[in-house]
Amino acid sequence: QLQLQQSGPGLVKPSETLSLTCTVSGGSISSTTYYWGWIRQPPGKGLEWIGNIRYSGRTYWNPSLKSRVTISVDTSKNQFSLKLSSVTAADTAVYYCARQRPDYGVPFDYWGQGTLVTVSS
Amino acid sequence: QSVLTQPPSASGTPGQRVSISCSGSSSNVGSNSVNWYQQLPGTAPKLLMYSTTVRPSGVPDRFSGSKSGTSASLAISGLQSEDEADYYCAAWDDSLNGAVFGGGTKLTVL
């Protein structure tokens, strides 16, 4: 059974960079079948797609986040990571990593447990 | 402001049938399949329906999905207390080249 385990700090200072890692077990992140993505959910609000990385290594992100997003993969550790730079209080949210199928509606079929990241000094 | 539009709340009594709507545009719901997620309090979303009408293994057949044009619906028949949760629709958006979500619907079982 595939599992995604998230790690990273729960508190980030304004203007600094948020960094989260998602470690995949029960399957290979090198698979050419899937995308690996990040979604966030501000407290009490809905879900927002942040971006994903495809098996080609190419990344795509939500234009609303402009160029602040970096998503990378470390195949040796079977994990992928998110970096969000120049954070503000508006970036406070629960961040989820997830596997995304590139077909049949491109669903997020496996999710990490979520990490609450608070942006505060 | 979410790209897909859902009613903020829905409710029903045990055994009833309820439906949750999801409205989008030609670049997302109108041209791609719709997925639905169920989120219980304090937990990560769970895939409930994909490719508009397909239930992942383990999801009861009380849940069904449909789509017409730029609108989609999730129906729950034989409502049970454990169905009380937030439900989100989502779709691939060809203009964004990414996923878009609805704002979520809080389902209350009275």
mmCIF file of C-alpha atoms in Angstrom:
data_model
loop_
_atom_site.group_PDB
_atom_site.id
_atom_site.type_symbol
_atom_site.label_atom_id
_atom_site.label_comp_id
_atom_site.label_asym_id
_atom_site.label_seq_id
_atom_site.Cartn_x
_atom_site.Cartn_y
_atom_site.Cartn_z
ATOM 1 C CA GLN A 1 0.000 0.000 0.000
ATOM 2 C CA LEU A 2 1.414 3.354 -1.015
ATOM 3 C CA GLN A 3 2.071 5.796 1.808
ATOM 4 C CA LEU A 4 3.151 9.436 1.737
ATOM 5 C CA GLN A 5 4.811 10.812 4.878
ATOM 6 C CA GLN A 6 5.353 14.538 5.161
ATOM 7 C CA SER A 7 8.039 16.315 7.160
ATOM 8 C CA GLY A 8 9.087 19.901 7.719
ATOM 9 C CA PRO A 9 8.777 22.830 10.117
ATOM 10 C CA GLY A 10 5.395 24.013 11.269
ATOM 11 C CA LEU A 11 6.489 27.619 11.789
ATOM 12 C CA VAL A 12 8.110 29.892 9.216
ATOM 13 C CA LYS A 13 8.951 33.568 9.570
ATOM 14 C CA PRO A 14 7.573 36.125 7.090
ATOM 15 C CA SER A 15 9.775 36.646 3.989
ATOM 16 C CA GLU A 16 11.544 33.326 4.568
ATOM 17 C CA THR A 17 11.224 30.078 2.594
ATOM 18 C CA LEU A 18 8.805 27.295 3.487
ATOM 19 C CA SER A 19 10.310 23.844 2.921
ATOM 20 C CA LEU A 20 8.447 20.543 3.092
ATOM 21 C CA THR A 21 9.388 17.000 2.104
ATOM 22 C CA CYS A 22 7.185 14.057 1.198
ATOM 23 C CA THR A 23 8.671 10.571 1.494
ATOM 24 C CA VAL A 24 6.997 7.852 -0.539
ATOM 25 C CA SER A 25 6.906 4.247 0.627
ATOM 26 C CA GLY A 26 5.305 1.196 -0.941
ATOM 27 C CA GLY A 27 6.096 2.394 -4.451
ATOM 28 C CA SER A 28 8.757 4.091 -6.547
ATOM 29 C CA ILE A 29 8.721 7.815 -7.138
ATOM 30 C CA SER A 30 10.642 7.131 -10.345
ATOM 31 C CA SER A 31 7.592 5.563 -11.924
ATOM 32 C CA THR A 32 6.756 7.155 -15.254
ATOM 33 C CA THR A 33 3.086 6.676 -14.542
ATOM 34 C CA TYR A 34 2.388 9.375 -12.008
ATOM 35 C CA TYR A 35 2.706 13.034 -11.138
ATOM 36 C CA TRP A 36 3.682 14.148 -7.624
ATOM 37 C CA GLY A 37 2.014 17.246 -6.325
ATOM 38 C CA TRP A 38 1.269 19.659 -3.533
ATOM 39 C CA ILE A 39 -2.055 21.101 -2.392
ATOM 40 C CA ARG A 40 -2.757 23.498 0.450
ATOM 41 C CA GLN A 41 -5.770 24.413 2.576
ATOM 42 C CA PRO A 42 -5.879 27.677 4.563
ATOM 43 C CA PRO A 43 -7.593 27.304 7.952
ATOM 44 C CA GLY A 44 -11.329 26.925 7.496
ATOM 45 C CA LYS A 45 -11.083 27.257 3.725
ATOM 46 C CA GLY A 46 -11.010 25.122 0.586
ATOM 47 C CA LEU A 47 -8.269 23.331 -1.297
ATOM 48 C CA GLU A 48 -5.799 25.028 -3.615
ATOM 49 C CA TRP A 49 -3.495 23.259 -6.069
ATOM 50 C CA ILE A 50 0.094 24.459 -5.678
ATOM 51 C CA GLY A 51 1.866 22.492 -8.379
ATOM 52 C CA ASN A 52 3.311 19.174 -9.435
ATOM 53 C CA ILE A 53 6.334 17.526 -10.935
ATOM 54 C CA ARG A 54 5.995 15.053 -13.760
ATOM 55 C CA TYR A 55 8.088 12.004 -14.580
ATOM 56 C CA SER A 56 9.825 14.099 -17.234
ATOM 57 C CA GLY A 57 11.156 16.275 -14.402
ATOM 58 C CA ARG A 58 9.140 19.209 -15.628
ATOM 59 C CA THR A 59 7.239 21.169 -12.999
ATOM 60 C CA TYR A 60 3.978 23.053 -13.217
ATOM 61 C CA TRP A 61 2.594 25.442 -10.646
ATOM 62 C CA ASN A 62 -0.440 27.570 -9.943
ATOM 63 C CA PRO A 63 0.041 30.990 -11.583
ATOM 64 C CA SER A 64 -1.381 32.605 -8.443
ATOM 65 C CA LEU A 65 1.836 31.648 -6.692
ATOM 66 C CA LYS A 66 3.887 33.132 -9.505
ATOM 67 C CA SER A 67 7.520 32.068 -9.383
ATOM 68 C CA ARG A 68 7.718 31.441 -5.632
ATOM 69 C CA VAL A 69 7.269 27.680 -5.993
ATOM 70 C CA THR A 70 9.997 25.098 -6.472
ATOM 71 C CA ILE A 71 9.188 21.391 -6.601
ATOM 72 C CA SER A 72 11.946 18.815 -6.868
ATOM 73 C CA VAL A 73 12.434 15.070 -6.677
ATOM 74 C CA ASP A 74 15.179 13.053 -4.984
ATOM 75 C CA THR A 75 14.903 9.571 -6.453
ATOM 76 C CA SER A 76 17.692 8.204 -4.226
ATOM 77 C CA LYS A 77 15.538 8.939 -1.165
ATOM 78 C CA ASN A 78 12.199 8.277 -2.887
ATOM 79 C CA GLN A 79 10.956 11.688 -1.900
ATOM 80 C CA PHE A 80 9.854 14.980 -3.390
ATOM 81 C CA SER A 81 9.958 18.464 -1.923
ATOM 82 C CA LEU A 82 8.242 21.831 -1.959
ATOM 83 C CA LYS A 83 9.859 25.193 -1.442
ATOM 84 C CA LEU A 84 7.748 28.349 -1.280
ATOM 85 C CA SER A 85 9.752 31.536 -1.026
ATOM 86 C CA SER A 86 8.945 34.980 0.392
ATOM 87 C CA VAL A 87 6.081 33.700 2.514
ATOM 88 C CA THR A 88 3.493 35.937 4.142
ATOM 89 C CA ALA A 89 0.661 35.312 6.577
ATOM 90 C CA ALA A 90 -1.518 34.464 3.565
ATOM 91 C CA ASP A 91 0.567 31.321 3.077
ATOM 92 C CA THR A 92 -0.519 29.924 6.437
ATOM 93 C CA ALA A 93 -2.248 26.655 5.616
ATOM 94 C CA VAL A 94 -2.244 22.899 5.924
ATOM 95 C CA TYR A 95 -0.008 21.639 3.139
ATOM 96 C CA TYR A 96 -0.599 18.215 1.595
ATOM 97 C CA CYS A 97 1.535 16.159 -0.734
ATOM 98 C CA ALA A 98 -0.239 13.756 -3.052
ATOM 99 C CA ARG A 99 0.184 11.352 -5.936
ATOM 100 C CA GLN A 100 -1.680 12.277 -9.065
ATOM 101 C CA ARG A 101 -2.720 9.930 -11.849
ATOM 102 C CA PRO A 102 -2.195 11.496 -15.281
ATOM 103 C CA ASP A 103 -5.361 9.924 -16.624
ATOM 104 C CA TYR A 104 -9.023 9.327 -15.775
ATOM 105 C CA GLY A 105 -9.608 12.864 -14.604
ATOM 106 C CA VAL A 106 -6.090 13.292 -13.163
ATOM 107 C CA PRO A 107 -7.164 12.567 -9.585
ATOM 108 C CA PHE A 108 -5.085 12.816 -6.437
ATOM 109 C CA ASP A 109 -5.386 9.208 -5.303
ATOM 110 C CA TYR A 110 -2.972 9.066 -2.356
ATOM 111 C CA TRP A 111 -2.392 11.888 0.124
ATOM 112 C CA GLY A 112 0.069 12.698 2.856
ATOM 113 C CA GLN A 113 -1.140 13.374 6.370
ATOM 114 C CA GLY A 114 -0.885 17.146 6.026
ATOM 115 C CA THR A 115 1.397 19.681 7.716
ATOM 116 C CA LEU A 116 0.086 22.860 9.290
ATOM 117 C CA VAL A 117 2.519 25.625 8.424
ATOM 118 C CA THR A 118 2.057 28.912 10.235
ATOM 119 C CA VAL A 119 3.782 32.019 8.955
ATOM 120 C CA SER A 120 4.511 34.261 11.887
ATOM 121 C CA SER A 121 7.396 36.146 13.439
ATOM 122 C CA GLN B 1 -12.473 32.540 -4.628
ATOM 123 C CA SER B 2 -12.508 28.966 -5.941
ATOM 124 C CA VAL B 3 -12.550 28.249 -9.673
ATOM 125 C CA LEU B 4 -15.350 25.670 -9.339
ATOM 126 C CA THR B 5 -18.569 26.655 -7.579
ATOM 127 C CA GLN B 6 -20.231 24.482 -4.951
ATOM 128 C CA PRO B 7 -22.982 25.256 -2.447
ATOM 129 C CA PRO B 8 -21.402 25.890 0.969
ATOM 130 C CA SER B 9 -23.748 23.503 2.744
ATOM 131 C CA ALA B 10 -26.141 20.626 2.262
ATOM 132 C CA SER B 11 -28.130 18.484 4.654
ATOM 133 C CA GLY B 12 -30.356 15.461 4.885
ATOM 134 C CA THR B 13 -31.765 12.910 7.260
ATOM 135 C CA PRO B 14 -30.582 9.307 7.509
ATOM 136 C CA GLY B 15 -31.787 7.259 4.567
ATOM 137 C CA GLN B 16 -32.408 10.282 2.352
ATOM 138 C CA ARG B 17 -30.786 11.047 -0.973
ATOM 139 C CA VAL B 18 -28.784 14.259 -1.263
ATOM 140 C CA SER B 19 -27.032 15.842 -4.190
ATOM 141 C CA ILE B 20 -24.123 18.289 -4.296
ATOM 142 C CA SER B 21 -23.557 20.400 -7.381
ATOM 143 C CA CYS B 22 -20.323 21.657 -8.919
ATOM 144 C CA SER B 23 -20.247 24.327 -11.605
ATOM 145 C CA GLY B 24 -17.257 25.149 -13.767
ATOM 146 C CA SER B 25 -16.376 26.336 -17.246
ATOM 147 C CA SER B 26 -15.437 25.042 -20.657
ATOM 148 C CA SER B 27 -11.750 24.795 -19.743
ATOM 149 C CA ASN B 28 -12.305 22.476 -16.783
ATOM 150 C CA VAL B 29 -15.618 20.663 -16.095
ATOM 151 C CA GLY B 30 -16.800 21.261 -19.649
ATOM 152 C CA SER B 31 -13.860 19.447 -21.206
ATOM 153 C CA ASN B 32 -12.504 17.124 -18.527
ATOM 154 C CA SER B 33 -13.647 14.528 -16.041
ATOM 155 C CA VAL B 34 -14.594 15.527 -12.525
ATOM 156 C CA ASN B 35 -13.224 14.113 -9.283
ATOM 157 C CA TRP B 36 -14.763 14.266 -5.824
ATOM 158 C CA TYR B 37 -13.026 14.185 -2.453
ATOM 159 C CA GLN B 38 -14.418 13.570 1.012
ATOM 160 C CA GLN B 39 -12.718 15.246 3.952
ATOM 161 C CA LEU B 40 -13.564 14.205 7.485
ATOM 162 C CA PRO B 41 -12.696 16.712 10.232
ATOM 163 C CA GLY B 42 -8.976 16.941 10.899
ATOM 164 C CA THR B 43 -8.010 14.482 8.179
ATOM 165 C CA ALA B 44 -6.602 14.616 4.662
ATOM 166 C CA PRO B 45 -9.041 14.523 1.754
ATOM 167 C CA LYS B 46 -9.881 11.091 0.422
ATOM 168 C CA LEU B 47 -10.604 10.341 -3.243
ATOM 169 C CA LEU B 48 -14.298 9.489 -3.445
ATOM 170 C CA MET B 49 -15.006 9.525 -7.177
ATOM 171 C CA TYR B 50 -12.812 9.929 -10.248
ATOM 172 C CA SER B 51 -13.314 10.183 -13.973
ATOM 173 C CA THR B 52 -16.762 11.621 -13.089
ATOM 174 C CA THR B 53 -18.453 8.282 -12.336
ATOM 175 C CA VAL B 54 -15.830 5.805 -11.089
ATOM 176 C CA ARG B 55 -15.679 4.820 -7.450
ATOM 177 C CA PRO B 56 -12.276 3.751 -6.053
ATOM 178 C CA SER B 57 -12.167 0.401 -4.344
ATOM 179 C CA GLY B 58 -13.869 0.541 -0.955
ATOM 180 C CA VAL B 59 -16.222 3.433 -1.701
ATOM 181 C CA PRO B 60 -19.855 2.316 -1.258
ATOM 182 C CA ASP B 61 -22.120 2.302 -4.271
ATOM 183 C CA ARG B 62 -24.376 4.732 -2.405
ATOM 184 C CA PHE B 63 -22.134 7.386 -3.939
ATOM 185 C CA SER B 64 -22.578 8.249 -7.603
ATOM 186 C CA GLY B 65 -21.390 10.987 -9.928
ATOM 187 C CA SER B 66 -22.679 12.626 -13.078
ATOM 188 C CA LYS B 67 -21.872 15.504 -15.380
ATOM 189 C CA SER B 68 -23.680 17.571 -17.964
ATOM 190 C CA GLY B 69 -21.963 20.354 -19.834
ATOM 191 C CA THR B 70 -20.073 22.540 -17.380
ATOM 192 C CA SER B 71 -21.847 21.190 -14.290
ATOM 193 C CA ALA B 72 -21.360 18.034 -12.276
ATOM 194 C CA SER B 73 -23.095 16.424 -9.327
ATOM 195 C CA LEU B 74 -22.330 13.999 -6.547
ATOM 196 C CA ALA B 75 -25.294 12.053 -5.232
ATOM 197 C CA ILE B 76 -25.415 10.158 -1.970
ATOM 198 C CA SER B 77 -28.297 7.775 -1.451
ATOM 199 C CA GLY B 78 -29.242 6.063 1.794
ATOM 200 C CA LEU B 79 -27.549 8.844 3.760
ATOM 201 C CA GLN B 80 -25.675 7.679 6.855
ATOM 202 C CA SER B 81 -24.279 9.576 9.829
ATOM 203 C CA GLU B 82 -20.714 8.730 8.796
ATOM 204 C CA ASP B 83 -21.263 10.633 5.547
ATOM 205 C CA GLU B 84 -21.127 13.892 7.483
ATOM 206 C CA ALA B 85 -18.035 15.578 6.025
ATOM 207 C CA ASP B 86 -16.813 18.230 3.622
ATOM 208 C CA TYR B 87 -17.001 17.349 -0.067
ATOM 209 C CA TYR B 88 -14.862 18.925 -2.764
ATOM 210 C CA CYS B 89 -15.144 18.679 -6.520
ATOM 211 C CA ALA B 90 -12.082 19.053 -8.717
ATOM 212 C CA ALA B 91 -11.141 18.929 -12.354
ATOM 213 C CA TRP B 92 -8.180 19.390 -14.636
ATOM 214 C CA ASP B 93 -8.115 22.858 -16.156
ATOM 215 C CA ASP B 94 -6.687 23.075 -19.670
ATOM 216 C CA SER B 95 -5.950 26.801 -19.384
ATOM 217 C CA LEU B 96 -4.159 26.446 -16.050
ATOM 218 C CA ASN B 97 -2.571 23.092 -16.995
ATOM 219 C CA GLY B 98 -3.309 22.100 -13.435
ATOM 220 C CA ALA B 99 -6.036 21.084 -11.027
ATOM 221 C CA VAL B 100 -8.834 23.347 -9.849
ATOM 222 C CA PHE B 101 -11.082 22.758 -6.869
ATOM 223 C CA GLY B 102 -14.485 23.807 -5.674
ATOM 224 C CA GLY B 103 -14.857 25.686 -2.408
ATOM 225 C CA GLY B 104 -16.280 22.646 -0.675
ATOM 226 C CA THR B 105 -19.716 21.653 0.612
ATOM 227 C CA LYS B 106 -20.279 20.828 4.255
ATOM 228 C CA LEU B 107 -22.768 17.959 4.485
ATOM 229 C CA THR B 108 -24.729 17.670 7.692
ATOM 230 C CA VAL B 109 -26.714 14.562 8.551
ATOM 231 C CA LEU B 110 -29.632 15.739 10.667
#
